[in-house]
Structure formats: structure tokens, C-alpha cells
Amino acid sequence: MITVLAGGVGAARFLSGLVRVSPPAGVTAVVNTADDVTLHGLRICPDLDTVTYTLAGAVDPGTGWGLAGETWQVMEALERFAPVAPSGSAAGLTWFRLGDRDLATHLYRSARLGEGAGLVAVTAEVATAWGVEATLLPMTEDPVQTRVTVAGEGEIGFQEYFVERRHDVAAFAVRFAGIDQARPAPGVLAALDGADGVVIAPSNPIVSIAPVLAVAGVRDRLRARRRQVVAVSPIVAGAALKGPAARLMAELGHEASVVGVARLWTDVAGTLVVDEADAALAPEVEAAGMACVVAPSVMHGPDEAAALARTTLAALA
Amino acid sequence: MITVLAGGVGAARFLSGLVRVSPPAGVTAVVNTADDVTLHGLRICPDLDTVTYTLAGAVDPGTGWGLAGETWQVMEALERFAPVAPSGSAAGLTWFRLGDRDLATHLYRSARLGEGAGLVAVTAEVATAWGVEATLLPMTEDPVQTRVTVAGEGEIGFQEYFVERRHDVAAFAVRFAGIDQARPAPGVLAALDGADGVVIAPSNPIVSIAPVLAVAGVRDRLRARRRQVVAVSPIVAGAALKGPAARLMAELGHEASVVGVARLWTDVAGTLVVDEADAALAPEVEAAGMACVVAPSVMHGPDEAAALARTTLAALA
């Protein structure tokens, strides 16, 4: 039984490798929901969807998110309404592109939530519909929203930062609105308690893993068993393979390196897996308090993802 | 200034003719909303959309509703979820087919309503986005739901009757839940008071026109000036050109003919336009209390719709 703390693309790729080397029914992902956004009245869960589509083998291989072979009829039609929406309205916004087939997921989820179903149940239904055997859990069913303070604008929502501004603006602060009231989703603490080992997936430490760790009870449970917790660095050679992890770490005062990652996670994880490109930094990782495993960590395809998962599991033993 | 009480397809075709023979800016349609339904968390307004798309020249000419050249990616993708939806859930239902481009309208409308906008304002925005010059008003901004009591099932929603069962089941009763509390939408009574004449479009008397007439103040205003109200019969030679109007009239105890239509509307309209096929019934229409104009009323295309509108306007003079 392996439980994985997960964000989006990097975690999804890692999980796709993990379910090739470990029985999928024994894999549970606790997935960040602080990136979630409500658009057009629909609840969008980008990280849950990326993990679902990736494990279903349906993800767009080019982007790492969204569906392969997607069409965009609805978004194109929605552009008609942007000119008539009153100033300040979020209706008719199309910078967050929702593909047609992806929209079906949001329609289903939103309808079920509107009927009073919990996000855990709905996430399981969506995963089942996509043939995913691993258990996917939202970190919480309570509302949490990542807010980013950026240059010249003040605080904006995460998707405004990440998608609308393409994370191409300086960030001064990140906070998770609602996190203090957020209870772990049903099953989350049990998945941590019952796991033979816990993996922190190679996801953005600042905006993907931090909110999961901040849910009540999660950090404490990892601390209590940090020797059975292995983290995979999302930073390779001082850069993120995808997204703003390195930039955000630097802007928020962390070293944008595997050493900076180790300092962020040393209290919750005993071991850090770093890429061979960072082999020279292993002593500094260990000085930060984490055992360091050096192995190829860039997942170009399923074989490399499976190899990285195997290395990670070996470090748990 | 002409104000038209309108349902869906028949009214939309009539209106498309009217705006060719009368300045569109002087045409106001007061449209039935009792058919509206919330699906997948989205507010669907079938009659408003049919009128909008028809006046925009974008309607599917084959069906009379929906958009020409529509695609169905979202609905096809939604079918994946039907097997995982719990029994009793309305999520994942696909019997009400929403086209991809049509969905954009529902997303925009639902987002705006969610922001607190009224249906009048949102309807105007949607019409503007589609280049519609006539004024489209929902009959009310309050919730009204047509409910149909059908054989073997009891009471069901209108769209369950109309779309899911293809109106192919006996109906024993129709009611408009919420109608007693429904206030006329802003602008509706003024559009009736300020019009040079009022037209009751060739729409289903039982489920399209009756709810509009039942909104507080509408029937009284028409009664007070019934000589300036002209109705166009939706029944031709004892049958409806589209939909269950004739069947519903018969099942609910009305004569399924222009005479039956005249008896339903004689208190609110001074004149009934009937098709040449019903010329022999003109004396009975007049015996029911309405002046009768006989003219071609089947709208195969825009020229016939314009001619019917011209005949109708002439009857107002």
C-alpha cells in the first residue's frame, strides 16, 4: 500500500509509472485541490483531472494535461459572448480553455456536487468512468484557494496567475485561503496511516505539495513516520521540468535547487530522490537532513516513469 | 411597436417573418420560460434560445431548434459517466442533447445568473451577441416549471415529457408550478401597454402560451385591449405542424381545431388567423367570439413567414 501526495502533471506521470510496478489497487493519490476553480458555474479540479486522464492513458501527451485528440467547439462558441459581458463579469472568459470532452467531466462533477455528493465520491465515480484502478482522493472536500500576490496587481487567484498570466509575472507571496478550516477528505488520514510508505511526488513544492501538507493532520502524520516517506525532487539542475516551481521557489526566498527542496521537506520526508544532474548536490541534501538517492528522474515516457517509481519504492524499503 | 407572446419553434419562425416586414427594433417577444430546465447545473431556456438562434439566422433548419452545423463532442463524452452515476442522480443524463456550440450559451447564461444578473439582462446580452435586434424578454425572472401528469407515471417535468418521452405518452393534466408567485419580468407589462398591437404567435396553447398568459397582469392587459390582439392558430387542419399541441388539446378536453384554439383565446384576442385549410371553420371561430382571418399560415420558409406576419399586422389595423 503506497500513498502519494500529488499535484498535477509531474505527479500524474510519476503515478503512471508507479501503477506499472506496484498493484494499482494498492496505490492511493492524495491530490491537491487548492488550484480548483469555478468557471461558468462549473467546478474545475485541474490536478485531479490531470491525474485521472494520465492514469487512463487519455492525457494529451504534448501538454501533459487535458485530453488527447480534444476539440474546442464550446470555447470557440463562448468567444461570441466576451464582448457583451459587463465589465467585471467572469462570464464569457475564455483564457482558461476547456476542451469539449474535458467539459463533460466538469458537467458531471458539478451536477453531482450540486446534488449534494461529496468530492471524494464524485472523484471516485469519475475515476471509475475512466477505468482508473488507483484510488484518487482530493486532499479536502472543503474550499481552499491558492492566492498569489504578484507584481503590480496585488493578490490574484492561482489560475489567473498560472494560466491567464502564464506564470510570467513576479510573485511575492502565496497563501491558501481556507486552509485553516479545511478538514482532510474522508479517507486521507487513513490512507496515510495505512500505507507501507508515502511518496511526495515531483510536484511544485510551493503551490502543489504545500497545500496538501497544510491540511490538518497530514504534516503531523508524515513527520511521525518520515523514514517511510520518500520525496522525488521536481527540481532538476536548478530548473523545473514544467511550470513555475523554480521561479516561485526563488521569488519566495528558497534556493531553487534540490537543496532548497530538501530544506522544505526535511521535516516530513526521510529521503529525497534527485536526478543524476544533481549528483554533486547530494552532500548538501544530506546536510539538510535527508538521505539522498541519485537516479534518472526525468520522465520522458512510461518506461522512465516506471523506473523512477521502482527507484522510489526501493528507497522506502 | 409590436409585442408577441411566444413559445419556441412556431413563434420563432413567425418572428423571423415579422422582423422582415416591421422594424426589428420595434418588435418585442415575451417568451415562455416554463419549459426551462436545469441540467448539469446549467440553466437551459429552450424557447428563448430557439427564438434567438432563429432570429440570428443560425438555427438548424431541419429541426427548427438548436444550431445549424452543431457538433456533439460534449454529449458523447458525457455518456462515459452514465454507468457510474448513482441511481436517482440526474448527472450524466444525456437524453436532453446539448450541442457543443449551444452549450456555450448555457455556460454564459448560467455564469451570469450565478453572478446575480437577472434573466432579462442576460437574455439581452445573449441576443446582442447573436446580433438579434428585436427585444427578447423572458415572461418572468421567477422560477416556473411546467409539470405534466402522464399515464402510468404521475407528474413529470415538461422536458421529461417532451424530450425524454418524445411526447409519446398520454397526458392527463398540465400545471405551471410557481406561476402564482411569478412576477412579470421587468419590461413585460410595459411592452404590452406600449405596443400598437399584440400578437399571440402560433405556439402550443397548452404549454407555451398558457404560462405566458398566466403571469400576473398579462391576461388582464390583453383582455382590456383584445381588439388590438391578433392570434395565429398553431393548429392547421386539426393537427399541429410540430409538437404535441393537437394531442394535448384533445387529451385535456379541448377540440383540436382552430375552433378549440378560438375558445381558449377568445377572451384575450379579438382576431384569429387560420390557415386556408380551415376556411370552412371560420364561422365557428366567429361563433366562439373571434374575428377570423383566413390566410396561408404554414411557414415553409422566410417568404411565407413574412407573408403571414404581414397578414397578421394587417389584422391589427
XYZ file of C-alpha atoms in Angstrom:
634
model
C 0.000 0.000 0.000
C 1.557 3.245 -1.221
C 0.106 6.701 -0.724
C 1.314 9.559 -2.909
C 0.931 13.274 -2.267
C 0.220 14.686 -5.704
C -0.105 17.845 -7.722
C -0.691 17.810 -11.479
C 1.484 16.861 -14.442
C 4.644 15.662 -12.638
C 2.687 13.654 -10.104
C 0.473 12.171 -12.805
C 3.496 10.954 -14.759
C 5.039 9.505 -11.614
C 1.792 7.736 -10.745
C 1.531 6.303 -14.250
C 4.918 4.711 -13.616
C 4.007 3.601 -10.109
C 0.935 1.645 -11.212
C 3.165 -0.280 -13.638
C 5.465 -1.504 -10.868
C 3.045 -1.746 -7.935
C -0.537 -3.112 -7.878
C -2.787 -0.168 -8.838
C -5.408 -1.201 -6.285
C -2.811 -0.539 -3.570
C -1.989 2.970 -4.788
C -3.745 5.993 -3.319
C -3.086 9.535 -4.501
C -3.957 12.432 -2.213
C -4.350 15.237 -4.700
C -4.086 18.988 -4.328
C -7.366 20.857 -4.732
C -6.148 24.361 -3.906
C -5.827 25.013 -7.658
C -9.505 24.269 -8.164
C -11.559 26.978 -9.751
C -15.213 27.595 -10.536
C -15.713 28.798 -14.084
C -19.024 29.194 -15.903
C -20.612 27.753 -12.781
C -18.593 24.550 -13.157
C -16.173 23.107 -10.612
C -12.826 22.512 -12.289
C -10.265 20.315 -10.474
C -7.179 20.588 -12.648
C -4.876 18.326 -10.641
C -7.454 15.585 -10.093
C -8.300 15.638 -13.779
C -4.675 15.548 -14.894
C -4.031 12.531 -12.680
C -7.226 10.816 -13.857
C -6.625 11.384 -17.557
C -2.973 10.363 -17.265
C -3.740 7.135 -15.431
C -6.456 6.448 -18.015
C -3.872 6.791 -20.774
C -6.026 9.547 -22.250
C -3.974 12.624 -21.450
C -2.628 14.873 -24.185
C 0.998 13.733 -24.376
C 2.132 17.100 -25.686
C 0.901 19.228 -22.815
C 0.696 16.644 -20.047
C -2.823 17.837 -19.197
C -6.149 17.782 -20.998
C -7.288 15.029 -23.304
C -5.549 13.714 -26.382
C -7.485 14.494 -29.540
C -9.518 17.158 -27.783
C -11.824 19.515 -29.691
C -12.660 23.107 -28.748
C -16.104 23.856 -30.157
C -17.566 25.139 -26.897
C -14.700 27.533 -26.180
C -14.811 28.895 -29.700
C -18.548 29.465 -29.382
C -18.087 31.081 -25.976
C -15.893 33.753 -27.510
C -19.030 35.240 -29.015
C -20.103 36.353 -25.542
C -16.944 38.095 -24.349
C -17.901 41.406 -25.999
C -21.349 41.504 -24.361
C -20.314 40.521 -20.833
C -20.412 43.504 -18.482
C -17.115 44.792 -17.173
C -16.067 42.756 -14.147
C -18.064 39.697 -15.142
C -16.277 36.360 -15.307
C -18.847 35.011 -17.767
C -17.588 34.604 -21.291
C -13.962 34.407 -20.174
C -12.052 32.007 -22.396
C -8.469 32.293 -21.194
C -8.999 29.087 -19.235
C -9.516 26.783 -22.195
C -11.857 23.906 -21.500
C -11.900 21.225 -24.171
C -15.203 19.731 -25.240
C -14.564 16.232 -23.884
C -12.967 17.630 -20.736
C -16.092 19.745 -20.218
C -18.128 16.574 -19.857
C -16.089 15.768 -16.742
C -16.815 19.190 -15.276
C -20.504 18.949 -16.126
C -20.751 15.561 -14.452
C -18.794 16.634 -11.392
C -20.711 19.875 -10.992
C -24.060 18.168 -11.354
C -23.126 15.566 -8.736
C -21.801 18.167 -6.318
C -24.997 20.135 -6.891
C -26.940 17.034 -5.887
C -25.073 17.034 -2.596
C -22.465 14.371 -3.335
C -19.035 14.821 -1.770
C -15.932 15.390 -3.881
C -14.472 12.081 -2.709
C -17.440 10.135 -4.074
C -17.560 12.124 -7.298
C -13.813 11.763 -7.839
C -14.157 8.003 -7.441
C -17.019 7.927 -9.946
C -15.027 9.914 -12.479
C -12.002 7.687 -11.976
C -14.151 4.573 -12.415
C -15.691 6.011 -15.576
C -12.171 6.400 -16.928
C -11.133 2.915 -15.858
C -8.625 4.131 -13.265
C -7.883 1.441 -10.677
C -5.826 3.515 -8.252
C -7.692 5.408 -5.547
C -7.759 9.167 -6.106
C -8.633 11.338 -3.131
C -8.965 15.099 -3.061
C -6.926 16.422 -0.147
C -10.082 18.007 1.286
C -13.736 18.466 0.443
C -13.634 21.949 1.919
C -12.931 25.026 -0.200
C -9.278 26.041 -0.354
C -7.995 28.585 -2.823
C -4.400 29.336 -3.657
C -3.899 33.088 -3.923
C -0.777 34.648 -5.372
C 0.408 38.211 -4.766
C 2.009 39.397 -7.980
C 3.857 42.489 -9.102
C 1.671 45.456 -9.876
C -1.657 43.739 -9.258
C -1.855 42.544 -5.690
C -3.441 39.213 -4.909
C -4.986 37.137 -7.694
C -6.304 33.595 -7.974
C -3.931 30.787 -8.807
C -5.374 30.118 -12.254
C -5.225 33.828 -13.085
C -1.532 33.636 -12.219
C -0.819 30.244 -13.724
C -2.924 30.231 -16.892
C -4.056 33.765 -17.676
C -0.619 35.335 -16.978
C 1.227 32.122 -17.933
C 3.141 32.422 -14.610
C 5.199 35.092 -16.344
C 4.975 37.689 -13.603
C 6.892 38.104 -10.351
C 5.183 36.587 -7.294
C 5.753 37.943 -3.799
C 3.544 35.712 -1.696
C 1.396 32.595 -1.893
C -1.336 31.682 0.543
C -4.050 29.054 0.708
C -7.293 30.774 1.612
C -9.484 28.487 3.687
C -6.726 26.042 4.592
C -7.147 26.625 8.351
C -10.735 25.382 8.168
C -10.040 22.586 5.696
C -10.576 19.116 7.085
C -8.825 16.203 5.415
C -11.186 14.497 2.986
C -12.650 11.207 4.209
C -10.010 8.550 3.642
C -6.978 10.827 3.517
C -5.617 10.245 7.017
C -6.436 6.542 6.815
C -4.519 6.338 3.539
C -1.503 7.882 5.250
C -1.818 5.699 8.359
C -2.372 2.509 6.401
C 0.320 2.964 3.799
C 3.515 0.927 3.806
C 5.174 4.029 2.534
C 4.356 7.558 1.443
C 5.743 9.289 -1.629
C 5.841 13.022 -2.229
C 5.512 13.196 -5.991
C 7.675 15.508 -8.124
C 5.199 18.392 -7.971
C 5.614 22.083 -7.293
C 6.610 22.365 -3.603
C 5.118 25.839 -3.231
C 1.704 25.537 -4.834
C 1.026 21.786 -5.207
C 2.561 19.937 -2.250
C 2.436 22.717 0.347
C -1.379 22.858 0.426
C -1.622 19.077 0.801
C 0.851 19.189 3.695
C -1.094 22.062 5.247
C -4.353 20.136 5.529
C -4.962 19.375 9.197
C -3.192 16.173 10.247
C -1.203 15.496 7.082
C 2.097 17.110 8.045
C 1.974 15.627 11.550
C 1.426 12.128 10.218
C 4.335 12.397 7.797
C 6.612 13.833 10.470
C 5.796 10.913 12.741
C 6.991 8.438 10.126
C 9.359 10.447 7.972
C 11.703 7.479 7.457
C 8.925 5.819 5.437
C 8.394 8.946 3.380
C 10.348 9.419 0.163
C 10.146 12.582 -1.910
C 11.056 12.980 -5.561
C 12.542 16.352 -6.421
C 10.603 18.339 -9.003
C 13.679 20.488 -9.484
C 16.403 19.160 -11.780
C 19.593 21.125 -12.343
C 18.046 24.220 -10.786
C 15.008 24.262 -13.047
C 11.515 22.846 -13.057
C 10.743 20.427 -15.850
C 7.386 22.139 -16.185
C 5.779 25.190 -14.652
C 6.950 27.849 -12.249
C 8.357 25.751 -9.398
C 11.921 27.049 -9.675
C 10.894 30.635 -10.236
C 8.421 30.582 -7.346
C 10.954 28.999 -5.001
C 13.494 31.707 -5.793
C 10.967 34.535 -5.553
C 9.746 33.296 -2.197
C 13.262 33.062 -0.764
C 14.125 29.403 -1.261
C 17.109 28.067 -3.120
C 15.859 26.824 -6.496
C 17.693 23.529 -6.307
C 17.363 20.054 -4.844
C 18.922 21.537 -1.712
C 16.126 24.079 -1.470
C 13.626 21.257 -1.945
C 15.318 19.238 0.798
C 15.107 22.147 3.215
C 11.367 22.462 2.518
C 10.631 18.779 3.037
C 13.221 17.568 5.541
C 10.740 17.540 8.401
C 8.267 15.318 6.552
C 10.400 13.017 4.400
C 13.493 10.972 5.194
C 14.771 10.574 1.654
C 14.967 12.746 -1.461
C 15.359 11.272 -4.930
C 17.346 13.660 -7.128
C 18.347 13.440 -10.754
C 21.833 12.442 -11.832
C 22.328 16.018 -12.989
C 22.280 16.980 -9.311
C 24.575 14.228 -8.031
C 27.097 16.789 -6.834
C 24.498 18.299 -4.516
C 23.838 15.028 -2.683
C 26.077 16.002 0.258
C 24.169 19.267 0.689
C 20.838 17.399 0.576
C 22.151 15.137 3.305
C 23.392 18.146 5.247
C 19.807 19.435 5.109
C 18.763 16.267 6.904
C 17.546 13.969 4.108
C 19.057 10.800 2.767
C 19.711 11.316 -0.941
C 19.149 8.838 -3.756
C 20.573 9.789 -7.143
C 18.776 8.332 -10.160
C 17.433 9.383 -13.544
C 14.299 11.341 -12.677
C 13.235 12.951 -15.932
C 10.197 11.028 -17.179
C 10.239 11.210 -20.959
C 7.965 8.209 -21.257
C 6.310 5.349 -19.402
C 9.484 3.272 -19.096
C 11.338 6.091 -17.369
C 8.336 6.798 -15.140
C 8.243 3.117 -14.133
C 11.991 3.093 -13.457
C 11.716 6.196 -11.284
C 8.825 4.634 -9.384
C 10.866 1.471 -8.834
C 13.797 3.518 -7.509
C 11.467 5.418 -5.221
C 9.863 2.264 -3.848
C 13.312 0.787 -3.238
C 14.179 3.818 -1.139
C 11.148 3.109 1.049
C 12.287 -0.345 1.945
C -44.346 48.699 -31.807
C -45.492 45.085 -31.824
C -45.311 42.721 -28.867
C -45.519 38.976 -29.472
C -46.310 36.259 -26.941
C -44.001 33.442 -27.916
C -43.151 29.807 -27.349
C -40.455 28.017 -29.338
C -40.232 26.887 -32.954
C -43.529 28.224 -34.319
C -43.117 31.580 -32.622
C -39.508 31.829 -33.745
C -40.475 31.275 -37.376
C -43.257 33.829 -37.096
C -40.889 36.359 -35.526
C -38.334 35.795 -38.280
C -41.045 36.843 -40.730
C -42.196 39.744 -38.587
C -38.777 41.375 -38.451
C -38.702 41.315 -42.252
C -41.897 43.358 -42.550
C -41.689 45.506 -39.419
C -38.667 47.336 -37.942
C -36.910 44.798 -35.683
C -36.183 47.460 -33.074
C -39.950 47.841 -32.608
C -40.558 44.128 -32.046
C -40.632 42.676 -28.536
C -41.135 38.979 -27.854
C -42.368 37.895 -24.417
C -41.135 34.334 -24.283
C -42.290 31.328 -22.290
C -39.842 30.176 -19.624
C -41.964 27.446 -18.042
C -40.108 24.910 -20.226
C -36.782 25.945 -18.719
C -34.759 23.241 -17.083
C -31.562 22.995 -15.072
C -29.299 20.243 -16.362
C -25.709 19.600 -15.313
C -26.028 22.712 -13.172
C -26.771 24.816 -16.243
C -29.893 26.878 -16.858
C -31.402 25.889 -20.187
C -34.063 28.201 -21.716
C -35.248 26.273 -24.778
C -37.794 28.777 -26.068
C -35.580 31.827 -25.597
C -32.734 30.039 -27.352
C -34.898 28.874 -30.241
C -36.128 32.417 -30.799
C -32.605 33.829 -30.508
C -30.996 31.343 -32.861
C -33.821 31.663 -35.386
C -33.685 35.458 -35.447
C -29.900 35.189 -35.772
C -30.340 33.005 -38.850
C -28.317 30.332 -37.062
C -30.993 27.790 -36.219
C -30.855 24.251 -37.547
C -33.347 24.431 -40.427
C -34.080 20.733 -40.164
C -35.256 20.669 -36.553
C -36.249 24.302 -36.052
C -34.242 24.384 -32.826
C -30.555 24.116 -31.978
C -27.759 25.442 -34.139
C -27.051 24.628 -37.762
C -23.792 22.721 -38.155
C -23.776 21.764 -34.487
C -21.284 19.236 -33.072
C -21.869 16.860 -30.155
C -18.482 16.178 -28.588
C -19.508 17.052 -25.037
C -22.631 14.878 -25.066
C -20.708 11.948 -26.475
C -18.093 12.347 -23.764
C -20.764 12.663 -21.097
C -22.070 9.216 -21.978
C -18.994 7.811 -20.268
C -20.444 8.849 -16.919
C -23.940 7.424 -17.153
C -22.826 3.982 -15.886
C -21.121 5.406 -12.786
C -23.850 7.841 -11.720
C -25.722 6.567 -8.680
C -29.324 5.552 -9.161
C -31.558 8.604 -8.974
C -28.838 11.029 -9.978
C -29.525 13.396 -12.869
C -25.796 13.752 -13.553
C -24.637 12.044 -16.690
C -28.095 12.099 -18.257
C -27.821 12.602 -21.981
C -31.382 12.305 -23.234
C -31.529 16.102 -23.368
C -28.912 16.585 -26.070
C -26.948 19.806 -25.720
C -24.822 20.669 -28.727
C -21.326 21.982 -28.205
C -21.966 25.488 -29.548
C -25.347 25.637 -27.851
C -23.626 24.725 -24.576
C -21.637 27.935 -24.760
C -24.927 29.848 -24.471
C -25.894 27.871 -21.376
C -22.456 28.321 -19.828
C -22.599 32.062 -20.387
C -26.159 32.382 -19.122
C -25.516 30.228 -16.058
C -22.360 32.105 -15.167
C -24.137 35.460 -15.440
C -27.113 34.279 -13.393
C -24.642 32.937 -10.842
C -23.137 36.415 -10.644
C -26.540 37.768 -9.728
C -27.617 39.128 -13.113
C -31.312 38.900 -13.951
C -32.597 36.769 -16.802
C -33.802 39.870 -18.658
C -30.296 41.348 -18.733
C -28.666 38.037 -19.633
C -31.216 37.363 -22.378
C -30.457 40.787 -23.857
C -26.717 40.080 -23.742
C -27.155 36.736 -25.471
C -29.389 38.308 -28.123
C -26.850 41.072 -28.703
C -24.049 38.546 -29.001
C -26.068 36.850 -31.734
C -26.843 40.128 -33.486
C -30.568 39.988 -32.746
C -32.150 43.436 -32.962
C -35.606 42.589 -31.629
C -36.120 42.726 -27.871
C -36.469 39.309 -26.247
C -37.968 39.194 -22.765
C -38.471 36.152 -20.593
C -42.057 36.149 -19.337
C -40.744 36.163 -15.755
C -37.467 36.024 -13.866
C -39.104 33.852 -11.218
C -38.991 30.046 -11.377
C -41.956 28.450 -13.131
C -41.962 24.813 -14.116
C -44.420 23.094 -16.386
C -45.385 19.726 -14.910
C -47.264 17.099 -16.871
C -49.241 14.223 -15.367
C -48.810 11.268 -17.707
C -50.192 7.770 -17.925
C -48.586 5.302 -15.578
C -46.032 7.673 -14.085
C -47.781 10.541 -12.375
C -46.344 14.017 -12.654
C -43.093 14.607 -14.520
C -41.206 17.662 -15.718
C -42.012 19.134 -19.093
C -38.715 18.187 -20.697
C -39.054 14.640 -19.390
C -42.409 14.562 -21.166
C -41.413 16.485 -24.264
C -37.882 15.260 -24.947
C -37.234 12.102 -22.948
C -40.631 10.512 -23.762
C -40.887 12.378 -27.087
C -44.416 13.488 -26.036
C -45.498 9.977 -26.985
C -47.461 9.266 -23.819
C -50.960 10.240 -22.741
C -51.161 13.392 -20.610
C -53.954 13.950 -18.111
C -53.037 17.304 -16.634
C -50.647 20.209 -17.061
C -49.772 22.741 -14.395
C -47.236 25.518 -14.050
C -45.579 25.150 -10.670
C -44.649 28.536 -9.249
C -46.877 30.536 -11.587
C -48.874 32.058 -8.723
C -45.735 33.662 -7.327
C -44.263 34.615 -10.713
C -43.998 38.322 -11.311
C -43.816 39.578 -14.880
C -40.206 40.182 -15.854
C -39.147 43.843 -15.918
C -40.351 45.285 -19.203
C -43.092 42.761 -19.923
C -46.110 44.794 -18.856
C -44.639 47.945 -20.396
C -44.152 46.075 -23.666
C -47.825 45.103 -23.610
C -49.003 48.580 -22.629
C -46.801 50.382 -25.123
C -47.424 48.146 -28.129
C -49.538 49.272 -31.058
C -50.684 45.696 -31.242
C -50.086 42.344 -29.625
C -49.681 39.035 -31.451
C -50.125 35.600 -29.968
C -47.669 33.562 -32.021
C -48.553 30.125 -33.427
C -47.259 28.269 -30.381
C -48.697 25.439 -28.316
C -51.721 26.918 -26.492
C -51.455 24.482 -23.592
C -47.769 24.549 -22.697
C -46.290 27.617 -24.431
C -48.882 30.401 -24.485
C -50.861 29.432 -21.376
C -47.952 30.062 -18.970
C -47.253 33.460 -20.537
C -50.932 34.399 -20.176
C -50.884 33.162 -16.591
C -48.134 35.524 -15.453
C -49.681 38.181 -13.222
C -51.068 41.061 -15.256
C -50.625 39.632 -18.745
C -54.084 38.179 -19.295
C -55.768 41.259 -17.817
C -53.887 43.611 -20.110
C -54.769 41.597 -23.202
C -58.413 41.357 -22.167
C -58.540 45.123 -21.767
C -57.448 45.625 -25.388
C -58.411 42.402 -27.098
C -59.353 44.180 -30.340
C -55.658 45.030 -30.767
C -54.650 41.444 -30.113
C -54.367 39.025 -33.028
C -53.584 35.351 -32.566
C -52.221 32.961 -35.157
C -53.517 29.418 -34.844
C -50.847 26.778 -34.263
C -53.408 24.166 -35.305
C -53.920 23.608 -39.019
C -56.472 21.084 -40.245
C -56.757 19.588 -36.783
C -53.049 18.935 -36.348
C -50.052 20.754 -35.008
C -47.311 21.456 -37.519
C -44.827 20.494 -34.833
C -45.048 19.066 -31.336
C -47.904 17.817 -29.204
C -50.291 20.799 -29.358
C -53.174 18.922 -31.002
C -52.725 15.818 -28.882
C -52.511 17.807 -25.647
C -55.578 19.859 -26.531
C -57.609 16.731 -27.157
C -56.328 14.951 -24.048
C -57.136 17.953 -21.885
C -60.697 18.240 -23.210
C -60.363 20.872 -25.902
C -61.323 20.490 -29.521
C -58.107 20.028 -31.503
C -59.014 22.543 -34.154
C -58.951 26.252 -34.843
C -62.307 26.353 -33.079
C -60.769 24.876 -29.958
C -57.967 27.445 -30.200
C -60.529 30.235 -30.567
C -62.371 29.091 -27.455
C -59.079 29.164 -25.480
C -58.103 32.633 -26.603
C -61.365 34.470 -27.247
C -61.132 36.439 -24.012
C -57.658 37.792 -24.816
C -57.609 38.194 -28.598
C -60.100 39.755 -30.999
C -58.922 38.019 -34.147
C -57.660 34.562 -35.067
C -55.621 33.930 -38.204
C -56.318 30.430 -39.519
C -54.921 28.555 -42.470
C -56.821 28.207 -45.728
C -57.230 24.544 -44.903
C -59.553 25.634 -42.097
C -61.569 28.179 -44.095
C -64.740 26.192 -43.552
C -64.386 26.599 -39.790
C -64.304 30.404 -39.936
C -67.996 30.705 -38.959
C -67.376 28.551 -35.885
C -64.351 30.653 -34.928
C -66.564 33.719 -35.191
C -69.263 31.984 -33.195
C -66.642 31.485 -30.486
C -66.264 35.262 -30.376
C -63.217 35.959 -32.539
C -62.973 37.621 -35.909
C -61.399 35.159 -38.317
C -58.806 35.875 -40.995
C -58.103 33.080 -43.448
C -54.619 33.064 -44.974
C -51.771 30.671 -45.737
C -50.208 30.055 -42.327
C -47.763 27.226 -42.887
C -44.276 28.751 -42.840
C -42.117 26.634 -45.108
C -39.585 29.422 -45.475
C -38.845 33.092 -44.829
C -41.093 34.384 -47.585
C -44.114 32.566 -46.171
C -43.230 33.687 -42.636
C -43.043 37.300 -43.842
C -46.362 36.982 -45.667
C -48.038 35.542 -42.565
C -46.598 38.379 -40.470
C -47.904 40.915 -42.968
C -51.373 39.353 -42.857
C -51.271 39.374 -39.063
C -50.225 43.040 -38.887
C -52.970 43.940 -41.314
C -55.493 42.327 -38.986
C -54.275 44.617 -36.195
C -55.055 47.773 -38.092
